[in-house]
């Protein structure tokens, strides 16, 4: 259930297609607290990515509410500080949500440093020198400062995904959303990306992670959601989910992936 102290409160979230014939999400309610590392697991087609993409309205919900920082971002109009109804600026809220996809979405014609500084300069109005300094510090943090002048084609998949993560961090988000960030990587590259995410978790970054990496869910997540058929069927600590599963669908799922 959502609480008043939540960073994100999701209530009765629905996403239907074909006039309700396909229910990608069918009434999901969850509270995401500051500092949570919430890991979302479940079979393919369960609604995990739709749920994640709905949090910043990359998917527009059919129904329900998403209250982020006290604002229902599913509404077309919201009250400003003076109590007047104004049009919701969803881009303003998206700036507070870092998003990392399966594929890296780096601009191939731009260097890594230019990829990193584009949004802080263009969207937040940061001075280019200041954005560059911050970008280099973030790249150093993930061991890629020496690749700042390289182009994406010159990097491995794992390196590109690490750049994608710190590019999102350059916007100083309140929450990081990860949509299966390791699924497109070769197995030997998965660990280097998960290590960066573990570091973020240790630092207290609020994270929502859709993943098939059960080891990450057990080790790093403090809350795990299990979804199937557009429904949130079970929620709990990693110990609850992996050692004491209750729902038959969860038990069946774990028997196949562990």
PDB file of C-alpha atoms in Angstrom:
ATOM      1  CA  UNK A   1       0.000   0.000   0.000  1.00  0.00           C
ATOM      2  CA  UNK A   2       1.120   3.556  -0.670  1.00  0.00           C
ATOM      3  CA  UNK A   3       2.149   5.737   2.234  1.00  0.00           C
ATOM      4  CA  UNK A   4       2.350   9.505   2.619  1.00  0.00           C
ATOM      5  CA  UNK A   5       6.153   9.382   2.784  1.00  0.00           C
ATOM      6  CA  UNK A   6       6.562   7.542  -0.509  1.00  0.00           C
ATOM      7  CA  UNK A   7       8.666   8.960  -3.323  1.00  0.00           C
ATOM      8  CA  UNK A   8       6.335   7.276  -5.836  1.00  0.00           C
ATOM      9  CA  UNK A   9       2.839   6.016  -5.041  1.00  0.00           C
ATOM     10  CA  UNK A  10       1.224   3.827  -7.684  1.00  0.00           C
ATOM     11  CA  UNK A  11      -2.475   3.092  -7.199  1.00  0.00           C
ATOM     12  CA  UNK A  12      -4.644   0.751  -9.306  1.00  0.00           C
ATOM     13  CA  UNK A  13      -2.449   1.232 -12.384  1.00  0.00           C
ATOM     14  CA  UNK A  14      -3.938  -0.135 -15.588  1.00  0.00           C
ATOM     15  CA  UNK A  15      -2.700  -0.343 -19.160  1.00  0.00           C
ATOM     16  CA  UNK A  16      -5.130  -1.950 -21.585  1.00  0.00           C
ATOM     17  CA  UNK A  17      -4.944  -2.421 -25.339  1.00  0.00           C
ATOM     18  CA  UNK A  18      -7.565  -3.280 -27.957  1.00  0.00           C
ATOM     19  CA  UNK A  19     -10.396  -1.811 -25.862  1.00  0.00           C
ATOM     20  CA  UNK A  20      -9.504  -3.881 -22.848  1.00  0.00           C
ATOM     21  CA  UNK A  21      -8.935  -7.183 -24.644  1.00  0.00           C
ATOM     22  CA  UNK A  22      -5.241  -7.113 -23.661  1.00  0.00           C
ATOM     23  CA  UNK A  23      -4.469  -6.119 -20.080  1.00  0.00           C
ATOM     24  CA  UNK A  24      -0.736  -5.407 -19.854  1.00  0.00           C
ATOM     25  CA  UNK A  25      -1.334  -3.964 -16.376  1.00  0.00           C
ATOM     26  CA  UNK A  26      -4.532  -4.699 -14.516  1.00  0.00           C
ATOM     27  CA  UNK A  27      -4.674  -2.810 -11.252  1.00  0.00           C
ATOM     28  CA  UNK A  28      -1.119  -2.618  -9.849  1.00  0.00           C
ATOM     29  CA  UNK A  29      -0.633  -0.725  -6.574  1.00  0.00           C
ATOM     30  CA  UNK A  30       2.750  -0.245  -4.932  1.00  0.00           C
ATOM     31  CA  UNK A  31       4.674   2.302  -2.883  1.00  0.00           C
ATOM     32  CA  UNK A  32       8.304   3.137  -3.699  1.00  0.00           C
ATOM     33  CA  UNK A  33      10.115   4.673  -0.742  1.00  0.00           C
ATOM     34  CA  UNK A  34      13.255   6.806  -0.878  1.00  0.00           C
ATOM     35  CA  UNK A  35      16.298   4.526  -0.803  1.00  0.00           C
ATOM     36  CA  UNK A  36      14.379   1.466  -2.004  1.00  0.00           C
ATOM     37  CA  UNK A  37      16.073  -0.923  -4.384  1.00  0.00           C
ATOM     38  CA  UNK A  38      12.916  -2.476  -5.788  1.00  0.00           C
ATOM     39  CA  UNK A  39      13.507  -5.404  -8.119  1.00  0.00           C
ATOM     40  CA  UNK A  40      10.687  -6.519 -10.421  1.00  0.00           C
ATOM     41  CA  UNK A  41      10.740 -10.129 -11.595  1.00  0.00           C
ATOM     42  CA  UNK A  42       8.394 -12.373 -13.512  1.00  0.00           C
ATOM     43  CA  UNK A  43       7.977 -14.275 -16.783  1.00  0.00           C
ATOM     44  CA  UNK A  44       8.171 -12.578 -20.172  1.00  0.00           C
ATOM     45  CA  UNK A  45       4.955 -10.740 -20.982  1.00  0.00           C
ATOM     46  CA  UNK A  46       4.051 -10.265 -17.330  1.00  0.00           C
ATOM     47  CA  UNK A  47       3.862  -6.459 -17.533  1.00  0.00           C
ATOM     48  CA  UNK A  48       7.200  -5.686 -15.845  1.00  0.00           C
ATOM     49  CA  UNK A  49       8.532  -3.314 -18.488  1.00  0.00           C
ATOM     50  CA  UNK A  50       5.118  -1.723 -19.005  1.00  0.00           C
ATOM     51  CA  UNK A  51       4.993  -1.004 -15.280  1.00  0.00           C
ATOM     52  CA  UNK A  52       8.464   0.525 -15.306  1.00  0.00           C
ATOM     53  CA  UNK A  53       7.845   2.623 -18.407  1.00  0.00           C
ATOM     54  CA  UNK A  54       4.578   3.867 -16.934  1.00  0.00           C
ATOM     55  CA  UNK A  55       6.418   5.413 -13.987  1.00  0.00           C
ATOM     56  CA  UNK A  56       7.670   8.259 -16.202  1.00  0.00           C
ATOM     57  CA  UNK A  57       4.777   8.037 -18.677  1.00  0.00           C
ATOM     58  CA  UNK A  58       6.736   6.512 -21.538  1.00  0.00           C
ATOM     59  CA  UNK A  59       3.636   4.323 -21.444  1.00  0.00           C
ATOM     60  CA  UNK A  60       0.463   6.318 -20.837  1.00  0.00           C
ATOM     61  CA  UNK A  61      -1.742   4.423 -18.361  1.00  0.00           C
ATOM     62  CA  UNK A  62      -5.336   3.557 -19.132  1.00  0.00           C
ATOM     63  CA  UNK A  63      -6.285   4.153 -15.512  1.00  0.00           C
ATOM     64  CA  UNK A  64      -4.988   4.638 -11.996  1.00  0.00           C
ATOM     65  CA  UNK A  65      -2.634   7.208 -10.521  1.00  0.00           C
ATOM     66  CA  UNK A  66       1.119   7.737 -10.157  1.00  0.00           C
ATOM     67  CA  UNK A  67       2.032  10.300  -7.513  1.00  0.00           C
ATOM     68  CA  UNK A  68       5.673  11.350  -7.806  1.00  0.00           C
ATOM     69  CA  UNK A  69       7.052  13.922  -5.382  1.00  0.00           C
ATOM     70  CA  UNK A  70       3.493  14.746  -4.359  1.00  0.00           C
ATOM     71  CA  UNK A  71       2.218  15.314  -7.926  1.00  0.00           C
ATOM     72  CA  UNK A  72      -0.132  12.953  -9.784  1.00  0.00           C
ATOM     73  CA  UNK A  73       1.711  12.824 -13.098  1.00  0.00           C
ATOM     74  CA  UNK A  74      -1.180  10.985 -14.804  1.00  0.00           C
ATOM     75  CA  UNK A  75      -3.252  14.179 -14.671  1.00  0.00           C
ATOM     76  CA  UNK A  76      -3.253  16.624 -17.586  1.00  0.00           C
ATOM     77  CA  UNK A  77      -3.492  19.580 -15.194  1.00  0.00           C
ATOM     78  CA  UNK A  78      -2.156  20.086 -11.668  1.00  0.00           C
ATOM     79  CA  UNK A  79      -2.312  22.852  -9.086  1.00  0.00           C
ATOM     80  CA  UNK A  80       0.663  25.188  -8.888  1.00  0.00           C
ATOM     81  CA  UNK A  81       1.990  26.837  -5.713  1.00  0.00           C
ATOM     82  CA  UNK A  82      -0.761  29.436  -5.927  1.00  0.00           C
ATOM     83  CA  UNK A  83      -3.494  26.830  -6.186  1.00  0.00           C
ATOM     84  CA  UNK A  84      -4.183  27.513  -9.858  1.00  0.00           C
ATOM     85  CA  UNK A  85      -4.683  24.664 -12.323  1.00  0.00           C
ATOM     86  CA  UNK A  86      -1.872  24.573 -14.885  1.00  0.00           C
ATOM     87  CA  UNK A  87      -0.784  22.097 -17.549  1.00  0.00           C
ATOM     88  CA  UNK A  88       1.433  19.327 -16.186  1.00  0.00           C
ATOM     89  CA  UNK A  89       5.031  19.611 -17.403  1.00  0.00           C
ATOM     90  CA  UNK A  90       5.910  15.921 -17.621  1.00  0.00           C
ATOM     91  CA  UNK A  91       9.415  16.678 -18.909  1.00  0.00           C
ATOM     92  CA  UNK A  92      10.154  18.514 -15.674  1.00  0.00           C
ATOM     93  CA  UNK A  93       9.321  15.345 -13.746  1.00  0.00           C
ATOM     94  CA  UNK A  94      11.169  13.082 -16.154  1.00  0.00           C
ATOM     95  CA  UNK A  95      14.348  15.037 -15.412  1.00  0.00           C
ATOM     96  CA  UNK A  96      14.141  13.612 -11.877  1.00  0.00           C
ATOM     97  CA  UNK A  97      13.921  10.035 -13.190  1.00  0.00           C
ATOM     98  CA  UNK A  98      17.003   8.474 -14.759  1.00  0.00           C
ATOM     99  CA  UNK A  99      16.137   5.737 -17.259  1.00  0.00           C
ATOM    100  CA  UNK A 100      18.453   2.970 -18.475  1.00  0.00           C
ATOM    101  CA  UNK A 101      17.194   0.649 -21.215  1.00  0.00           C
ATOM    102  CA  UNK A 102      18.267  -2.760 -22.536  1.00  0.00           C
ATOM    103  CA  UNK A 103      19.977  -0.989 -25.425  1.00  0.00           C
ATOM    104  CA  UNK A 104      22.236   1.889 -24.688  1.00  0.00           C
ATOM    105  CA  UNK A 105      20.719   4.650 -26.841  1.00  0.00           C
ATOM    106  CA  UNK A 106      24.011   6.513 -27.122  1.00  0.00           C
ATOM    107  CA  UNK A 107      24.359   8.933 -30.044  1.00  0.00           C
ATOM    108  CA  UNK A 108      26.821   7.168 -32.367  1.00  0.00           C
ATOM    109  CA  UNK A 109      28.128  10.387 -33.963  1.00  0.00           C
ATOM    110  CA  UNK A 110      29.065  11.942 -30.610  1.00  0.00           C
ATOM    111  CA  UNK A 111      31.962  11.165 -28.281  1.00  0.00           C
ATOM    112  CA  UNK A 112      31.246   9.631 -24.901  1.00  0.00           C
ATOM    113  CA  UNK A 113      31.901  12.981 -23.217  1.00  0.00           C
ATOM    114  CA  UNK A 114      29.500  14.762 -25.585  1.00  0.00           C
ATOM    115  CA  UNK A 115      26.865  12.085 -24.959  1.00  0.00           C
ATOM    116  CA  UNK A 116      27.291  12.724 -21.241  1.00  0.00           C
ATOM    117  CA  UNK A 117      27.073  16.528 -21.348  1.00  0.00           C
ATOM    118  CA  UNK A 118      24.280  16.983 -23.897  1.00  0.00           C
ATOM    119  CA  UNK A 119      21.295  16.791 -21.524  1.00  0.00           C
ATOM    120  CA  UNK A 120      22.813  18.727 -18.572  1.00  0.00           C
ATOM    121  CA  UNK A 121      23.715  21.594 -20.950  1.00  0.00           C
ATOM    122  CA  UNK A 122      20.633  21.561 -23.183  1.00  0.00           C
ATOM    123  CA  UNK A 123      17.967  20.646 -20.612  1.00  0.00           C
ATOM    124  CA  UNK A 124      19.280  21.907 -17.276  1.00  0.00           C
ATOM    125  CA  UNK A 125      21.221  24.880 -18.624  1.00  0.00           C
ATOM    126  CA  UNK A 126      24.489  23.818 -16.998  1.00  0.00           C
ATOM    127  CA  UNK A 127      27.643  25.526 -18.209  1.00  0.00           C
ATOM    128  CA  UNK A 128      29.525  23.287 -20.649  1.00  0.00           C
ATOM    129  CA  UNK A 129      32.751  23.344 -18.615  1.00  0.00           C
ATOM    130  CA  UNK A 130      30.905  22.388 -15.412  1.00  0.00           C
ATOM    131  CA  UNK A 131      28.998  19.633 -17.220  1.00  0.00           C
ATOM    132  CA  UNK A 132      32.281  18.323 -18.637  1.00  0.00           C
ATOM    133  CA  UNK A 133      33.931  18.212 -15.221  1.00  0.00           C
ATOM    134  CA  UNK A 134      30.980  16.366 -13.755  1.00  0.00           C
ATOM    135  CA  UNK A 135      30.890  13.932 -16.685  1.00  0.00           C
ATOM    136  CA  UNK A 136      34.589  13.116 -16.310  1.00  0.00           C
ATOM    137  CA  UNK A 137      34.126  12.510 -12.574  1.00  0.00           C
ATOM    138  CA  UNK A 138      31.233  10.136 -13.285  1.00  0.00           C
ATOM    139  CA  UNK A 139      33.199   8.322 -15.988  1.00  0.00           C
ATOM    140  CA  UNK A 140      36.106   7.936 -13.586  1.00  0.00           C
ATOM    141  CA  UNK A 141      33.729   6.422 -11.071  1.00  0.00           C
ATOM    142  CA  UNK A 142      32.919   3.590 -13.506  1.00  0.00           C
ATOM    143  CA  UNK A 143      36.494   3.225 -14.772  1.00  0.00           C
ATOM    144  CA  UNK A 144      35.931   4.859 -18.155  1.00  0.00           C
ATOM    145  CA  UNK A 145      37.477   8.321 -17.850  1.00  0.00           C
ATOM    146  CA  UNK A 146      40.133   7.330 -20.398  1.00  0.00           C
ATOM    147  CA  UNK A 147      37.372   6.622 -22.939  1.00  0.00           C
ATOM    148  CA  UNK A 148      35.810  10.111 -22.789  1.00  0.00           C
ATOM    149  CA  UNK A 149      37.025  10.971 -26.287  1.00  0.00           C
ATOM    150  CA  UNK A 150      36.002   7.650 -27.819  1.00  0.00           C
ATOM    151  CA  UNK A 151      32.872   7.001 -29.871  1.00  0.00           C
ATOM    152  CA  UNK A 152      30.243   4.412 -28.858  1.00  0.00           C
ATOM    153  CA  UNK A 153      31.290   2.024 -31.642  1.00  0.00           C
ATOM    154  CA  UNK A 154      34.715   1.776 -29.979  1.00  0.00           C
ATOM    155  CA  UNK A 155      33.276   0.509 -26.673  1.00  0.00           C
ATOM    156  CA  UNK A 156      32.141  -2.951 -25.594  1.00  0.00           C
ATOM    157  CA  UNK A 157      28.524  -3.559 -24.659  1.00  0.00           C
ATOM    158  CA  UNK A 158      29.332  -3.485 -20.965  1.00  0.00           C
ATOM    159  CA  UNK A 159      31.214  -0.209 -21.339  1.00  0.00           C
ATOM    160  CA  UNK A 160      28.324   1.344 -23.268  1.00  0.00           C
ATOM    161  CA  UNK A 161      25.855   0.341 -20.567  1.00  0.00           C
ATOM    162  CA  UNK A 162      28.083   1.789 -17.847  1.00  0.00           C
ATOM    163  CA  UNK A 163      28.162   5.036 -19.841  1.00  0.00           C
ATOM    164  CA  UNK A 164      24.359   4.919 -20.169  1.00  0.00           C
ATOM    165  CA  UNK A 165      24.060   4.628 -16.380  1.00  0.00           C
ATOM    166  CA  UNK A 166      26.362   7.538 -15.562  1.00  0.00           C
ATOM    167  CA  UNK A 167      24.780   9.607 -18.350  1.00  0.00           C
ATOM    168  CA  UNK A 168      21.483   9.255 -16.488  1.00  0.00           C
ATOM    169  CA  UNK A 169      23.230  10.105 -13.201  1.00  0.00           C
ATOM    170  CA  UNK A 170      24.574  13.326 -14.734  1.00  0.00           C
ATOM    171  CA  UNK A 171      21.028  14.726 -14.512  1.00  0.00           C
ATOM    172  CA  UNK A 172      21.051  14.167 -10.723  1.00  0.00           C
ATOM    173  CA  UNK A 173      17.833  12.126 -10.663  1.00  0.00           C
ATOM    174  CA  UNK A 174      15.849  11.256  -7.557  1.00  0.00           C
ATOM    175  CA  UNK A 175      15.198   7.730  -8.817  1.00  0.00           C
ATOM    176  CA  UNK A 176      16.842   5.435 -11.370  1.00  0.00           C
ATOM    177  CA  UNK A 177      14.699   3.140 -13.530  1.00  0.00           C
ATOM    178  CA  UNK A 178      16.425   0.132 -15.127  1.00  0.00           C
ATOM    179  CA  UNK A 179      14.648  -1.897 -17.814  1.00  0.00           C
ATOM    180  CA  UNK A 180      16.533  -5.208 -18.052  1.00  0.00           C
ATOM    181  CA  UNK A 181      19.896  -3.394 -18.285  1.00  0.00           C
ATOM    182  CA  UNK A 182      21.964  -6.560 -18.743  1.00  0.00           C
ATOM    183  CA  UNK A 183      19.743  -8.612 -21.072  1.00  0.00           C
ATOM    184  CA  UNK A 184      21.463  -7.402 -24.256  1.00  0.00           C
ATOM    185  CA  UNK A 185      24.988  -8.027 -22.926  1.00  0.00           C
ATOM    186  CA  UNK A 186      27.309 -10.951 -23.415  1.00  0.00           C
ATOM    187  CA  UNK A 187      27.490 -12.983 -20.184  1.00  0.00           C
ATOM    188  CA  UNK A 188      31.043 -11.892 -19.344  1.00  0.00           C
ATOM    189  CA  UNK A 189      29.970  -8.230 -19.416  1.00  0.00           C
ATOM    190  CA  UNK A 190      26.996  -8.554 -17.059  1.00  0.00           C
ATOM    191  CA  UNK A 191      29.081  -8.403 -13.891  1.00  0.00           C
ATOM    192  CA  UNK A 192      30.682  -5.036 -14.625  1.00  0.00           C
ATOM    193  CA  UNK A 193      27.275  -3.400 -15.082  1.00  0.00           C
ATOM    194  CA  UNK A 194      25.787  -5.043 -11.991  1.00  0.00           C
ATOM    195  CA  UNK A 195      28.778  -3.822  -9.978  1.00  0.00           C
ATOM    196  CA  UNK A 196      27.944  -0.220 -10.898  1.00  0.00           C
ATOM    197  CA  UNK A 197      24.318  -0.766  -9.865  1.00  0.00           C
ATOM    198  CA  UNK A 198      25.408  -2.335  -6.571  1.00  0.00           C
ATOM    199  CA  UNK A 199      27.516   0.744  -5.892  1.00  0.00           C
ATOM    200  CA  UNK A 200      24.498   2.981  -6.464  1.00  0.00           C
ATOM    201  CA  UNK A 201      22.444   0.869  -4.083  1.00  0.00           C
ATOM    202  CA  UNK A 202      25.101   1.180  -1.366  1.00  0.00           C
ATOM    203  CA  UNK A 203      25.013   4.957  -1.774  1.00  0.00           C
ATOM    204  CA  UNK A 204      21.257   5.044  -1.164  1.00  0.00           C
ATOM    205  CA  UNK A 205      20.016   5.731  -4.700  1.00  0.00           C
ATOM    206  CA  UNK A 206      16.333   4.889  -5.107  1.00  0.00           C
ATOM    207  CA  UNK A 207      16.130   2.288  -7.864  1.00  0.00           C
ATOM    208  CA  UNK A 208      13.451   0.260  -9.641  1.00  0.00           C
ATOM    209  CA  UNK A 209      15.032  -2.587 -11.590  1.00  0.00           C
ATOM    210  CA  UNK A 210      13.322  -4.969 -14.019  1.00  0.00           C
ATOM    211  CA  UNK A 211      15.712  -7.880 -14.394  1.00  0.00           C
ATOM    212  CA  UNK A 212      16.180 -11.598 -14.992  1.00  0.00           C
ATOM    213  CA  UNK A 213      19.258 -11.569 -12.753  1.00  0.00           C
ATOM    214  CA  UNK A 214      17.955 -13.428  -9.716  1.00  0.00           C
ATOM    215  CA  UNK A 215      21.329 -13.173  -7.964  1.00  0.00           C
ATOM    216  CA  UNK A 216      21.139  -9.375  -8.133  1.00  0.00           C
ATOM    217  CA  UNK A 217      17.564  -9.431  -6.840  1.00  0.00           C
ATOM    218  CA  UNK A 218      18.583 -11.551  -3.853  1.00  0.00           C
ATOM    219  CA  UNK A 219      21.783  -9.707  -3.047  1.00  0.00           C
ATOM    220  CA  UNK A 220      20.967  -6.056  -3.696  1.00  0.00           C
ATOM    221  CA  UNK A 221      17.200  -5.601  -3.653  1.00  0.00           C
ATOM    222  CA  UNK A 222      15.492  -4.731  -0.404  1.00  0.00           C
ATOM    223  CA  UNK A 223      12.072  -5.348  -1.960  1.00  0.00           C
ATOM    224  CA  UNK A 224      11.068  -7.727  -4.725  1.00  0.00           C
ATOM    225  CA  UNK A 225       7.873  -7.637  -6.782  1.00  0.00           C
ATOM    226  CA  UNK A 226       6.654 -10.691  -8.666  1.00  0.00           C
ATOM    227  CA  UNK A 227       4.395  -9.954 -11.621  1.00  0.00           C
ATOM    228  CA  UNK A 228       2.465 -12.227 -13.970  1.00  0.00           C
ATOM    229  CA  UNK A 229      -0.371 -11.551 -16.418  1.00  0.00           C
ATOM    230  CA  UNK A 230      -0.355  -7.832 -15.676  1.00  0.00           C
ATOM    231  CA  UNK A 231      -0.884  -8.404 -11.961  1.00  0.00           C
ATOM    232  CA  UNK A 232       1.316  -7.896  -8.925  1.00  0.00           C
ATOM    233  CA  UNK A 233       0.980 -11.338  -7.367  1.00  0.00           C
ATOM    234  CA  UNK A 234       3.510 -11.162  -4.538  1.00  0.00           C
ATOM    235  CA  UNK A 235       5.703  -8.555  -2.861  1.00  0.00           C
ATOM    236  CA  UNK A 236       8.244  -8.923  -0.081  1.00  0.00           C
ATOM    237  CA  UNK A 237      11.867  -9.005   0.971  1.00  0.00           C
ATOM    238  CA  UNK A 238      14.273 -11.158  -1.048  1.00  0.00           C
ATOM    239  CA  UNK A 239      14.050 -13.731   1.766  1.00  0.00           C
ATOM    240  CA  UNK A 240      10.241 -13.742   1.544  1.00  0.00           C
ATOM    241  CA  UNK A 241      10.199 -14.131  -2.218  1.00  0.00           C
ATOM    242  CA  UNK A 242      13.027 -16.609  -2.734  1.00  0.00           C
ATOM    243  CA  UNK A 243      12.897 -18.664   0.455  1.00  0.00           C
ATOM    244  CA  UNK A 244       9.228 -18.469   1.452  1.00  0.00           C
ATOM    245  CA  UNK A 245       7.223 -17.987  -1.777  1.00  0.00           C
ATOM    246  CA  UNK A 246       3.469 -18.291  -1.302  1.00  0.00           C
ATOM    247  CA  UNK A 247       1.769 -17.830  -4.662  1.00  0.00           C
ATOM    248  CA  UNK A 248       1.714 -20.936  -6.907  1.00  0.00           C
ATOM    249  CA  UNK A 249       2.776 -18.866  -9.944  1.00  0.00           C
ATOM    250  CA  UNK A 250       5.819 -17.582  -8.070  1.00  0.00           C
ATOM    251  CA  UNK A 251       6.759 -21.079  -6.926  1.00  0.00           C
ATOM    252  CA  UNK A 252       6.489 -22.321 -10.518  1.00  0.00           C
ATOM    253  CA  UNK A 253       8.527 -19.383 -11.838  1.00  0.00           C
ATOM    254  CA  UNK A 254      11.328 -19.893  -9.312  1.00  0.00           C
ATOM    255  CA  UNK A 255      11.478 -23.615 -10.046  1.00  0.00           C
ATOM    256  CA  UNK A 256      12.366 -22.725 -13.642  1.00  0.00           C
ATOM    257  CA  UNK A 257      14.870 -19.906 -13.083  1.00  0.00           C
ATOM    258  CA  UNK A 258      16.814 -20.979  -9.979  1.00  0.00           C
TER     259      UNK A 258
END
